[in-house]
Coordinates of C-alpha atoms in Angstrom, one line a residue:
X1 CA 25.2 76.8 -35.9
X2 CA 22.3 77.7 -33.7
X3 CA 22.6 77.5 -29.8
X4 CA 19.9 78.2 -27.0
X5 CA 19.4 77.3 -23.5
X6 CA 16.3 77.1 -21.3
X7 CA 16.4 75.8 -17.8
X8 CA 14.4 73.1 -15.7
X9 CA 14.8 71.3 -12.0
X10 CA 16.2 67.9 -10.8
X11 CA 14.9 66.9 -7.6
X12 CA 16.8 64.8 -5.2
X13 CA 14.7 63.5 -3.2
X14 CA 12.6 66.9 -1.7
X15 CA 15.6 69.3 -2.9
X16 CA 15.7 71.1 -6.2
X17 CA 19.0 71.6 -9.0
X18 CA 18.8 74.1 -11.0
X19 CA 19.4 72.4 -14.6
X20 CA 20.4 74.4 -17.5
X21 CA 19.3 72.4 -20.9
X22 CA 21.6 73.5 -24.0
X23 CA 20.7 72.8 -27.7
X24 CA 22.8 73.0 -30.1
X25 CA 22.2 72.6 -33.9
X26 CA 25.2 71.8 -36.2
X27 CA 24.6 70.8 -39.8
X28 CA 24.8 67.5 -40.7
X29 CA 22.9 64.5 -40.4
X30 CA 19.1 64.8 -38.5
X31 CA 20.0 63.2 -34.8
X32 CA 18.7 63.7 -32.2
X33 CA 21.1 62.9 -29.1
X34 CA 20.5 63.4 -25.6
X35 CA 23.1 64.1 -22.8
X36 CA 24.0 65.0 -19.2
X37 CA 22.9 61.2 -16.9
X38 CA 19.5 61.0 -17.9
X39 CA 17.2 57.9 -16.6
X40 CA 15.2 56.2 -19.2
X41 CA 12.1 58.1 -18.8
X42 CA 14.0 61.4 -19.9
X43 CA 15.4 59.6 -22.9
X44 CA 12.3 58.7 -24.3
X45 CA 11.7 62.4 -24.3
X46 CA 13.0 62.9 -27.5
X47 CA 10.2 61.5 -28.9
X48 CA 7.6 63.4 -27.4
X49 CA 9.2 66.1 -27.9
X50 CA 9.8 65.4 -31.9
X51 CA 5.7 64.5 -32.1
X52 CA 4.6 68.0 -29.6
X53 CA 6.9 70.6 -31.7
X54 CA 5.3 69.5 -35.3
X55 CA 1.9 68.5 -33.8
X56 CA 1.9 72.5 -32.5
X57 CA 2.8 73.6 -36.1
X58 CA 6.4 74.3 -35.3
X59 CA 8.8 72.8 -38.0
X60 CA 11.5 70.2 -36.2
X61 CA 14.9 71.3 -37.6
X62 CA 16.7 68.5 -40.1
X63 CA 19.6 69.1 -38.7
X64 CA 22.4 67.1 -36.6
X65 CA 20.7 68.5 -32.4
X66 CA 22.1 67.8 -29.1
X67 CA 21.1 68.4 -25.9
X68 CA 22.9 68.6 -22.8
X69 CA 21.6 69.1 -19.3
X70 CA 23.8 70.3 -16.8
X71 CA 25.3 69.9 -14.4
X72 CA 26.2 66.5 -16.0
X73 CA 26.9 64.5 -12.9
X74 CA 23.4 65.2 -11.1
X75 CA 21.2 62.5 -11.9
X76 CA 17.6 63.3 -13.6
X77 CA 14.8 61.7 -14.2
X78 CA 10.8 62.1 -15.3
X79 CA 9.7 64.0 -17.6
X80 CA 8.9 67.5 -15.9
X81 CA 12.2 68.3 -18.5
X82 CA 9.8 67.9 -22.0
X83 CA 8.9 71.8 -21.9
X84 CA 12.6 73.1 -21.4
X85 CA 14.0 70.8 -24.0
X86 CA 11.5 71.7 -26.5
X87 CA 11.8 75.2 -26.0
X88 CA 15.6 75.0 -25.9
X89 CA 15.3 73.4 -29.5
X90 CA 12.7 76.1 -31.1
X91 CA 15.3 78.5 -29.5
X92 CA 18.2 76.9 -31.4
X93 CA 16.3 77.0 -34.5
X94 CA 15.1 80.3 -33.8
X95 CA 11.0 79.7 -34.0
X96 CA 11.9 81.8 -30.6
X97 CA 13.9 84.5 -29.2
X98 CA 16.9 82.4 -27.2
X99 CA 17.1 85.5 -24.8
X100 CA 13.7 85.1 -24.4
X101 CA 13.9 81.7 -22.5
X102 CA 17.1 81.9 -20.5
X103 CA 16.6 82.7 -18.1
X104 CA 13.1 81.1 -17.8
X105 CA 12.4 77.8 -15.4
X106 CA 10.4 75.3 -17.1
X107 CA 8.5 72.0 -15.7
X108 CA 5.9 69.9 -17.4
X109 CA 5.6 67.1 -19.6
X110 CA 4.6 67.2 -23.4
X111 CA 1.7 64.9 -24.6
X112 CA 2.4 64.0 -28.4
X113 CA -0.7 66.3 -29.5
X114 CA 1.6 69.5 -27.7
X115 CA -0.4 69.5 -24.9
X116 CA 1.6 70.2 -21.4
X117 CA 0.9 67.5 -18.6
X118 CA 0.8 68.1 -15.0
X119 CA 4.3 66.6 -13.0
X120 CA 4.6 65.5 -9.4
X121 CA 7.3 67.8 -7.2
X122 CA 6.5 71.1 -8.6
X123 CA 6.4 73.1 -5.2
X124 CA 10.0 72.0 -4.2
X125 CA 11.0 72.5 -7.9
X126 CA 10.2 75.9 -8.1
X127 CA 11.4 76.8 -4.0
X128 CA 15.0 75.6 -5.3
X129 CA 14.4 78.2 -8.5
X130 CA 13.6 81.1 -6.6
X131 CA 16.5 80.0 -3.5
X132 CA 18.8 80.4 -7.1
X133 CA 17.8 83.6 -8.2
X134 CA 15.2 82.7 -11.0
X135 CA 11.9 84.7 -11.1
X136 CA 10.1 83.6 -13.8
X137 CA 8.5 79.8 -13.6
X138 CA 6.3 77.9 -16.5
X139 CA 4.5 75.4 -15.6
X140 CA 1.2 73.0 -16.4
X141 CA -1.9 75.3 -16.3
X142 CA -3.1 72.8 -13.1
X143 CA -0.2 73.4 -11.0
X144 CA -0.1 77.0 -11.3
X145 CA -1.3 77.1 -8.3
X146 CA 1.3 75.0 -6.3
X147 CA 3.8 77.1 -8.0
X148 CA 2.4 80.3 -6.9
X149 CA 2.9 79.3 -2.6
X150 CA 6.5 80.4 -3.2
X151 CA 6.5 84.4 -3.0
X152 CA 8.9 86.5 -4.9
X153 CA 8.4 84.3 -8.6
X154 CA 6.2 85.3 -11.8
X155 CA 4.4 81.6 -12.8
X156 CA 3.1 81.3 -16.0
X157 CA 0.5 78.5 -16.2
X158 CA 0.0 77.2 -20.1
X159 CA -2.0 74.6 -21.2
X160 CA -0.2 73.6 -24.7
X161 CA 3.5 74.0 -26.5
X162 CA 1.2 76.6 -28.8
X163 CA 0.6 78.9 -26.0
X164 CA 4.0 79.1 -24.4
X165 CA 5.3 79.7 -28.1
X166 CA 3.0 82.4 -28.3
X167 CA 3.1 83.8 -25.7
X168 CA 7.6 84.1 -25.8
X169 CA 6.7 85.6 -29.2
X170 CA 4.6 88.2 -28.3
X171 CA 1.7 86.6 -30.9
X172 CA -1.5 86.2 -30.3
X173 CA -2.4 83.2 -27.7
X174 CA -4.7 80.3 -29.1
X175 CA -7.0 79.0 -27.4
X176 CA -7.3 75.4 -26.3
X177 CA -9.8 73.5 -25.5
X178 CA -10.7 72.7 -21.6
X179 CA -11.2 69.3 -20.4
X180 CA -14.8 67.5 -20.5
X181 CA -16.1 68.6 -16.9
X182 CA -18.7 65.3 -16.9
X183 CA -15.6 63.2 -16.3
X184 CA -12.3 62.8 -14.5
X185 CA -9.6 65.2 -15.9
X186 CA -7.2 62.5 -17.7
X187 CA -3.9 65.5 -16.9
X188 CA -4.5 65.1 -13.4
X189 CA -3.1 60.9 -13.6
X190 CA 0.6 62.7 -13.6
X191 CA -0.2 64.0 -10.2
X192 CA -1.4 60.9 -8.1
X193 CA 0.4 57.5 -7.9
X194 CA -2.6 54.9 -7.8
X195 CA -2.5 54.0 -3.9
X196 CA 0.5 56.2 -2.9
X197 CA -2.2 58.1 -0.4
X198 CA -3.8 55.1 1.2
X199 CA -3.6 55.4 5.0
X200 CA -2.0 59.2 4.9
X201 CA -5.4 60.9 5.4
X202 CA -4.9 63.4 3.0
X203 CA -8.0 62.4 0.2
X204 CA -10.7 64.2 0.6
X205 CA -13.6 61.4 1.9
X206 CA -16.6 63.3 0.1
X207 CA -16.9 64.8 -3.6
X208 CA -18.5 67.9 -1.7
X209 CA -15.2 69.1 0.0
X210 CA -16.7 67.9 3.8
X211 CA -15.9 65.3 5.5
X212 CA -16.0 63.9 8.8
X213 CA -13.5 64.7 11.2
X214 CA -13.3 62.3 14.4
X215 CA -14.0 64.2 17.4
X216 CA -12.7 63.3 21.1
X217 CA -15.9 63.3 22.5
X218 CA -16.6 60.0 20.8
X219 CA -13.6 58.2 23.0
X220 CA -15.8 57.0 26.2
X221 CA -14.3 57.0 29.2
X222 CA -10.1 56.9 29.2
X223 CA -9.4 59.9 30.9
X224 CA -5.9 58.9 31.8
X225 CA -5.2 58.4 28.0
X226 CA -7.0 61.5 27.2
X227 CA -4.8 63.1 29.1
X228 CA -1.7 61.6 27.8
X229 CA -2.8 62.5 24.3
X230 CA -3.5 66.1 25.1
X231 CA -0.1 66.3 26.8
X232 CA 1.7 64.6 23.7
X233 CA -0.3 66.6 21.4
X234 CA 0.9 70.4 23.7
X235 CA 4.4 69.1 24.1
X236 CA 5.3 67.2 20.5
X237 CA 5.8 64.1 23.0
X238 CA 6.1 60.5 21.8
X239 CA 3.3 58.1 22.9
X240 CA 2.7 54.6 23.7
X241 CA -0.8 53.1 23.9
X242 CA -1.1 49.7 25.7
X243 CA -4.0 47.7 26.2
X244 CA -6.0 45.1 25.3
X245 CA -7.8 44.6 21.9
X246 CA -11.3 47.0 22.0
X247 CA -10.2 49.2 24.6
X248 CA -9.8 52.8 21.9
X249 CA -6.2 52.5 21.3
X250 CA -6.5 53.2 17.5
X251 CA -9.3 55.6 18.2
X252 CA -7.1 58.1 20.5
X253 CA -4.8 58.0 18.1
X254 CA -7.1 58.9 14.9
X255 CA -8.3 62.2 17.1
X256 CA -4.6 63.4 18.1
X257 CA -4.4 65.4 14.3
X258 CA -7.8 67.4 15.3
X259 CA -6.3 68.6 18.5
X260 CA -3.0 69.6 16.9
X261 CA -2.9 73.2 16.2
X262 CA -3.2 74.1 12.4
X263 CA 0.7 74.4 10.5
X264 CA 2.6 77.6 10.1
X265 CA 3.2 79.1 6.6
X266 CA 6.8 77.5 6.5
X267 CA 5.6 73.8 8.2
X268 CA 2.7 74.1 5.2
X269 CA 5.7 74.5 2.6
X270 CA 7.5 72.1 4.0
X271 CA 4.6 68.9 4.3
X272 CA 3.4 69.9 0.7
X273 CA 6.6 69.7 -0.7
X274 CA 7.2 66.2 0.4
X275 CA 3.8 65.1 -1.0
X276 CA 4.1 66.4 -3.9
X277 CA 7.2 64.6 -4.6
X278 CA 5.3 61.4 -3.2
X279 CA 2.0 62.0 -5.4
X280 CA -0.6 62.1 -2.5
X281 CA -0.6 65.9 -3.2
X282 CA -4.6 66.1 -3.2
X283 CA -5.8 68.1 -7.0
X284 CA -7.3 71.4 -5.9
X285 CA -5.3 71.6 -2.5
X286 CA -2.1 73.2 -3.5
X287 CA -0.9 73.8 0.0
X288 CA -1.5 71.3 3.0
X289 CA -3.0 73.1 6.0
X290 CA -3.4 70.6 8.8
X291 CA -1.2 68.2 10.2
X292 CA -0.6 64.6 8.1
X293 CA -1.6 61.5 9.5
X294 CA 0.3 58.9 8.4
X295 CA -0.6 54.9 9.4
X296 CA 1.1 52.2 7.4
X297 CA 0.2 48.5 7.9
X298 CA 2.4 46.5 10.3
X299 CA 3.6 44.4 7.2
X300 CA 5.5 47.7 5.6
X301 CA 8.7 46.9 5.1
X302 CA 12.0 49.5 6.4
X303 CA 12.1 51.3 3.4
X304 CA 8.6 52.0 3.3
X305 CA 9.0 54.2 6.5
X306 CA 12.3 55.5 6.1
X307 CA 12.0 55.7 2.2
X308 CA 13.9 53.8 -0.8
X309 CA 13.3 52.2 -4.2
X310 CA 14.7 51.6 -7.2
X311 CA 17.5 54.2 -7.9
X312 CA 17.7 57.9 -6.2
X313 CA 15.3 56.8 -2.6
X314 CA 11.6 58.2 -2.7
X315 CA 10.1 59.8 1.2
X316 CA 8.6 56.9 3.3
X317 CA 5.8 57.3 6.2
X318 CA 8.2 58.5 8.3
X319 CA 8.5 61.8 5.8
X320 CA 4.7 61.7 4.5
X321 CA 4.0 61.8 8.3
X322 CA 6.5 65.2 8.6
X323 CA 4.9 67.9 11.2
X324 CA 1.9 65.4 11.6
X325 CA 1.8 61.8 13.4
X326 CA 2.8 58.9 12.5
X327 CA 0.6 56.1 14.5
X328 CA 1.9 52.3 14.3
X329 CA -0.6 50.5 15.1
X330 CA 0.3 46.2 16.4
X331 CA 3.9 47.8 16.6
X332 CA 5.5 44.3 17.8
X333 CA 3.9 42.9 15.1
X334 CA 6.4 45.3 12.8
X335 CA 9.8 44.1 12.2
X336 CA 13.0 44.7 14.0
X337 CA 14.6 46.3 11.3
X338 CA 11.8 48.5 10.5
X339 CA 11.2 49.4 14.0
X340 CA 15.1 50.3 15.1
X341 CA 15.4 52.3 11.4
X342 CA 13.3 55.3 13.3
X343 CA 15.4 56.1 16.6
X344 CA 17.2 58.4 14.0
X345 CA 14.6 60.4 12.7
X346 CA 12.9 60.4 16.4
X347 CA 16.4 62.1 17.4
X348 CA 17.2 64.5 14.3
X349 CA 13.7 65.2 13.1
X350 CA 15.2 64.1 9.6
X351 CA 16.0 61.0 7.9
X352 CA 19.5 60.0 5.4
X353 CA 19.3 57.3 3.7
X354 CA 22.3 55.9 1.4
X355 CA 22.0 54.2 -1.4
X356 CA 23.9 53.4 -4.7
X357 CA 22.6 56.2 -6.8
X358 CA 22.5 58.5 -4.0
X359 CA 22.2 60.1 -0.9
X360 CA 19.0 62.0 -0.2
X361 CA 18.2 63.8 3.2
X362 CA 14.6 63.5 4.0
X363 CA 12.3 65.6 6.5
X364 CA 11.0 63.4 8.9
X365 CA 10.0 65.7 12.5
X366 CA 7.0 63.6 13.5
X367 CA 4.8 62.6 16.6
X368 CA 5.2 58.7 17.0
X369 CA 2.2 57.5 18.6
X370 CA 2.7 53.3 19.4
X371 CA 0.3 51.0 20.0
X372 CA 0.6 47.4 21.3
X373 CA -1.1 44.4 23.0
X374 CA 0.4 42.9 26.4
X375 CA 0.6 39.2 24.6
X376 CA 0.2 38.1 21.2
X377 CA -3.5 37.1 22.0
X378 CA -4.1 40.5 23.9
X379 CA -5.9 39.1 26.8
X380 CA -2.7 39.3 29.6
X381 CA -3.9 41.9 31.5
X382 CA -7.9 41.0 32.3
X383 CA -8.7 39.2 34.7
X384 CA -10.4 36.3 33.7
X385 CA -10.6 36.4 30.5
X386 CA -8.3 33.1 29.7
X387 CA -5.4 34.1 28.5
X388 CA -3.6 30.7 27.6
X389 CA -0.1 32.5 26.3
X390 CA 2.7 31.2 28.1
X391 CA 5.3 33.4 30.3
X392 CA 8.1 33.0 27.7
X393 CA 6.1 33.7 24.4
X394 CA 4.7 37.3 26.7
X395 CA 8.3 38.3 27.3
X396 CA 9.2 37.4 23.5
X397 CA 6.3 39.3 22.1
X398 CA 6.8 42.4 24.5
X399 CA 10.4 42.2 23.7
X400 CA 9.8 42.9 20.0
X401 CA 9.7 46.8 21.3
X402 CA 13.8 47.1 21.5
X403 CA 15.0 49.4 24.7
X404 CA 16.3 51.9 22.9
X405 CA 12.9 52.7 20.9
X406 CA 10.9 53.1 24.0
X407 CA 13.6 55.2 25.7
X408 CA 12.7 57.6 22.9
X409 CA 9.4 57.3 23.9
X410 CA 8.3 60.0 26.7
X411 CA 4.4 58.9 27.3
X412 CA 3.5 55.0 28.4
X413 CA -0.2 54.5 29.1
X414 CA -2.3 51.4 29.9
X415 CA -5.3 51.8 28.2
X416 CA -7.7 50.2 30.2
X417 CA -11.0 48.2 29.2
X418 CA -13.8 50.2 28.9
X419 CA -16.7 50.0 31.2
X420 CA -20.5 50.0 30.9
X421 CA -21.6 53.1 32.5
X422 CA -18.8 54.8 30.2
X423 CA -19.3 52.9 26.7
X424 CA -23.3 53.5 27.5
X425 CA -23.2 57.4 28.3
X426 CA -24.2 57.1 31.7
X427 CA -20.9 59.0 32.7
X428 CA -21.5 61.9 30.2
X429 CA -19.6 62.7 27.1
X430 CA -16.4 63.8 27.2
X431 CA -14.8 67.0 26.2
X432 CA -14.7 67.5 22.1
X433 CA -11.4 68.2 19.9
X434 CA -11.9 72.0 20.0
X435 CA -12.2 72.4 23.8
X436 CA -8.9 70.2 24.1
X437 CA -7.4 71.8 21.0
X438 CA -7.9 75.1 22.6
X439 CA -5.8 74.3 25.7
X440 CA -3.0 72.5 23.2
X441 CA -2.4 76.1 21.3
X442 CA -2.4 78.1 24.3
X443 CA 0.2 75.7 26.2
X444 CA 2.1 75.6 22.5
X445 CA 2.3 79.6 22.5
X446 CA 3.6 79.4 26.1
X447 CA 6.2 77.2 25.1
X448 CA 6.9 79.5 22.2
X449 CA 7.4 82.8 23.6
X450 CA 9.5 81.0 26.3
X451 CA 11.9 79.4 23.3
X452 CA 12.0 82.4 21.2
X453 CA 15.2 83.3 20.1
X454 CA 16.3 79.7 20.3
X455 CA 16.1 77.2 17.3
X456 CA 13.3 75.3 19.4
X457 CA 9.4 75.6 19.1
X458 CA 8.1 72.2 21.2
X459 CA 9.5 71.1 24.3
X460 CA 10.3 67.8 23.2
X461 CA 13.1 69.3 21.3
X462 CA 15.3 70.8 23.8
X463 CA 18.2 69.3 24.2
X464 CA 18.9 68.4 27.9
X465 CA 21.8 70.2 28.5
X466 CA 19.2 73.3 28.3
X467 CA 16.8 71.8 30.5
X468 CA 19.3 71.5 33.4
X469 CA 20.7 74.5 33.0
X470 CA 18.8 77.3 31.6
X471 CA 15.3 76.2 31.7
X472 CA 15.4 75.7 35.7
X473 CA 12.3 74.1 37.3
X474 CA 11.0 75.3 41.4
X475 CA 13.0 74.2 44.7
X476 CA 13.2 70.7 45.1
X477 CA 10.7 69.7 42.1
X478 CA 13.4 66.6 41.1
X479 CA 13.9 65.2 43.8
X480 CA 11.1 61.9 42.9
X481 CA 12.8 61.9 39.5
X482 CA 16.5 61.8 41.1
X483 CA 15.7 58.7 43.6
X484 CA 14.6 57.1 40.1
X485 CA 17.6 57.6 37.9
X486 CA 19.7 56.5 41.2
X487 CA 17.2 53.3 41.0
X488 CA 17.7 52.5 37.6
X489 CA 14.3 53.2 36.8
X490 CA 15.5 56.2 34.6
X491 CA 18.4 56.6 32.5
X492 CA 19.8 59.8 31.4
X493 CA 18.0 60.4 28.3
X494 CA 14.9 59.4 30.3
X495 CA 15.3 62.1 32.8
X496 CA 16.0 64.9 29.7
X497 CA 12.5 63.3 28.9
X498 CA 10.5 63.2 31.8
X499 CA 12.2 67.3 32.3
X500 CA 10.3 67.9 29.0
X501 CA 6.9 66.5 29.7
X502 CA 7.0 68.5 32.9
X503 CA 7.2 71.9 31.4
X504 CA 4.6 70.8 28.9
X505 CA 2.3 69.9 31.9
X506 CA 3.2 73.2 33.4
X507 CA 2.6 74.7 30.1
X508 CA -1.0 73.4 30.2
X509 CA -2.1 74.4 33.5
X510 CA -0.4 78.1 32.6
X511 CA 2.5 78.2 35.3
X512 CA 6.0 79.7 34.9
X513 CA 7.7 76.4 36.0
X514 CA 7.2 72.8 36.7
X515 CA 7.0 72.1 40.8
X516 CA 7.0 68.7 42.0
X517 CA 3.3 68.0 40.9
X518 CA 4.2 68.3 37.6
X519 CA 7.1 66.2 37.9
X520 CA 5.1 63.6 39.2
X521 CA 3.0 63.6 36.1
X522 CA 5.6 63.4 33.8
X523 CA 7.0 60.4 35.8
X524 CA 3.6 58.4 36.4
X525 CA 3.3 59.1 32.1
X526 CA 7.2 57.8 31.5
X527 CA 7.4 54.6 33.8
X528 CA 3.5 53.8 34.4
X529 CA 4.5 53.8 38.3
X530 CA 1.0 55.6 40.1
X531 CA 2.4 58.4 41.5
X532 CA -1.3 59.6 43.3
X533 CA -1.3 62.6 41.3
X534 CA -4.3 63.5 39.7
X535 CA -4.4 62.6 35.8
X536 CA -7.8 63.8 34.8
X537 CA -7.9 65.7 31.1
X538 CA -7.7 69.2 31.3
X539 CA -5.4 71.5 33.1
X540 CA -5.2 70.1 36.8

């Protein structure tokens, strides 16, 4: 009897098991029988497997083989599993040392000719090896260097069964041919789902590596909604953007990524593990840099944004859009369902979602930016310009955006109509994405050094309790905010809110604490009530 084990990761959802895959020989009867709650893509890995072991001159043992992947009550699926099974069978039959490979994490999926293909979710694959003590990782020769983001783990990039099997027994490596570089590389299809990355972008826009970043000092004129952005951008803040059609609503919100500041080392792990489990993962960008922009259609469904599908749930917007924005553009025009399914990621930072197969916890700390028209034909507001909408159909299409969505909202603007002397140039440009990006690190390392220590980077995620009590604003700064709440103008989570936005805006103009001008800010930005503060862009 001939045993051997090799081990490979399930992923549930954007978390890693550790799977150990047994084979067993016994004689009697050639079978081949899998085990252990695989789907049917991992069943249909016995036959690669068969065709990649005798195609890489390896002899397939006539002999009665199962394999068993444990734990047996974790689901798996794909076939990132082909290279630990086959080298758990060659162990077995003892083409190679079984010590050798046990303690050895394998991902990638066998073609028939023994080559090894390139698998979606290898980053959070080989985090949730190295969080379980393994330190040495094979996988596809075109993922290496995914793999090797996570310090502290030896990764072995191979590009066939041959090499892997020569390279466990210490003979001399083959070597294989590399793909024809006047086309597309064919491995690469295992990567990318056709149209999983439309409206996320990630894709690079220009075979050359450039592209074309929008810049700020294209928005003419809107210096009120400049200023909101910058603040929502400084503070992590919510945002929504009304105004008629034509007035730069979606064109804010396509600048907000430049002015974000670049992600940490940990927030870069994080948003390239999720899309690599998605397949937008861009080839040739192993680790995601900048923030994720994220803008699905407003005919996507709720599990589209909060994430679903057929069996174990796949990450939605909400989690392709993790540490990045997320900008819903025509937001009434979204559904209900859809639209109520994010007041719990906007509160948590993460989304659950429950189905039959599973349950799956999903990142999902975003920067909501709404837009919306005042009617359904967007002409309400200007004067004169016909609107023919009727007083009921107004309140029904402004009612689509429930109450408790836009109490989670901390920035309301009215974008207004652009003017000539603006949209001509007359006025002068406006500042560019680096000057305001500038100003939006320096207030986010003020905020920083104020919450270190606590488990808080971003003002919008104190809780309130904090605000009230530790984080104490000057003399008599609340006072306009208090006469609201006892109006009914604000509610409790509103003031928290409106608390938040303040220090941001004091974070910006580089004081200690917010003082009543601040205050004022934060209130004329929640309730769109003109306060006769100053909202120019830039610190006031």
């Amino acid at each position: 009897m001939g045993f051997a084990r090799a081990c490979s990761v399930a992923l549930v959802g954007v978390e890693g098991v550790v799977v150990e895959v047994q084979a067993d020989l016994e004689p009697g009867v050639a079978a081949f029988t899998l085990v252990g709650l695989p789907d049917k893509s991992l069943v249909e890995s016995r036959d690669r497997v068969r065709a990649a072991v005798v195609n890489s001159g390896a002899e397939w043992p006539q002999k009665k083989l199962t394999v068993g992947l444990s734990p047996a009550s974790v689901p798996k699926g794909g076939s990132g599993f082909d290279l630990a099974v086959a080298c758990a069978v060659l162990g077995a039959a003892e083409r190679i040392d079984p010590a050798a490979i046990a303690d050895v994490v394998m991902i990638g999926e066998l073609g028939l000719d023994g080559r090894v293909r390139p698998v979606r979710g290898v980053l959070p694959a080989v985090l949730a090896a190295a969080e379980a003590g393994y330190r040495q990782v094979v996988v596809p020769e075109q993922t290496a260097g995914e793999a090797a983001l996570v310090p502290g783990v030896s990764v072995l990039g191979v590009r066939s069964l041959r090499q892997l099997i020569a390279v466990l027994g210490d003979e001399p490596v083959p070597e294989e041919p590399a793909a024809d570089r006047g086309r597309p590389d064919a491995m690469l299809a295992g990567l990318m789902v056709p149209g999983a990355g439309l409206g996320t972008g990630l894709a690079p826009l220009s075979s050359d590596g450039t592209a074309h970043r929008p810049d700020l000092a294209d928005v003419a004129g809107q210096g009120r909604a400049r200023k909101a952005l910058e603040v929502a951008a400084a503070g992590g803040h919510h945002l929504l953007l009304s105004g008629p059609p034509g007035a730069g609503k979606t064109m804010l919100a396509e600048r907000l990524t430049a002015i974000l500041p670049p992600l940490s080392r940990q927030e870069s792990l994080e948003v390239t593990a999720v899309h690599s489990v998605a397949g937008i993962l861009p080839p040739g960008e192993p680790l995601i840099s900048r923030a994720p922009y994220c803008a699905p259609h407003h005919s996507a469904t709720m599990q589209s944004l909060v994430g679903g599908g057929n069996g174990l749930p796949r990450p939605g917007a909400v989690s392709l859009a993790h540490r990045g924005v997320l900008f819903l553009d025509e937001a009434p025009e979204f559904s209900g369902r859809a639209l109520d399914a994010l007041r719990q990621p906007l509160e948590s930072g993460h989304v659950v979602v429950a189905r039959a197969a599973g349950v799956v916890r999903l990142p999902a700390r975003f920067l909501m930016i709404l837009a919306a028209k005042p009617c359904p034909c967007g002409r309400h507001t200007l004067a004169g310009a016909g609107c023919e909408c009727p007083p009921s159909a107004v309140r029904r299409y402004q009612a689509r955006l429930s109450g408790p969505l836009l109490d989670r909202v901390d920035l309301r603007v009215e974008v207004e109509p652009v003017g000539r002397a603006d949209l001509m140039g007359s006025g002068g440009r406006g500042e560019t994405s680096a000057e305001v990006a500038g100003r939006v690190r320096e207030a986010r390392e003020r905020a920083a050094e104020r919450l270190a220590g606590t488990p808080w980077t971003t003002n919008s995620e104190v809780p309130g309790h904090e605000l009230r009590t530790r984080l104490v604003t000057a003399p008599g700064a609340l006072m306009a905010a208090e006469r609201d709440m006892e109006r009914g103008v604000l509610t409790a989570r509103g003031l928290d809110r409106v608390l938040r936005v303040a220090w941001t805006v004091a974070d910006l103009r580089a004081a200690d604490r917010p003082d009543a001008s601040d205050i004022a800010v934060a209130l004329e930005l929640r309730t769109g009530i003109q306060r006769g503060v100053p909202m120019r862009a830039g610190a006031s």
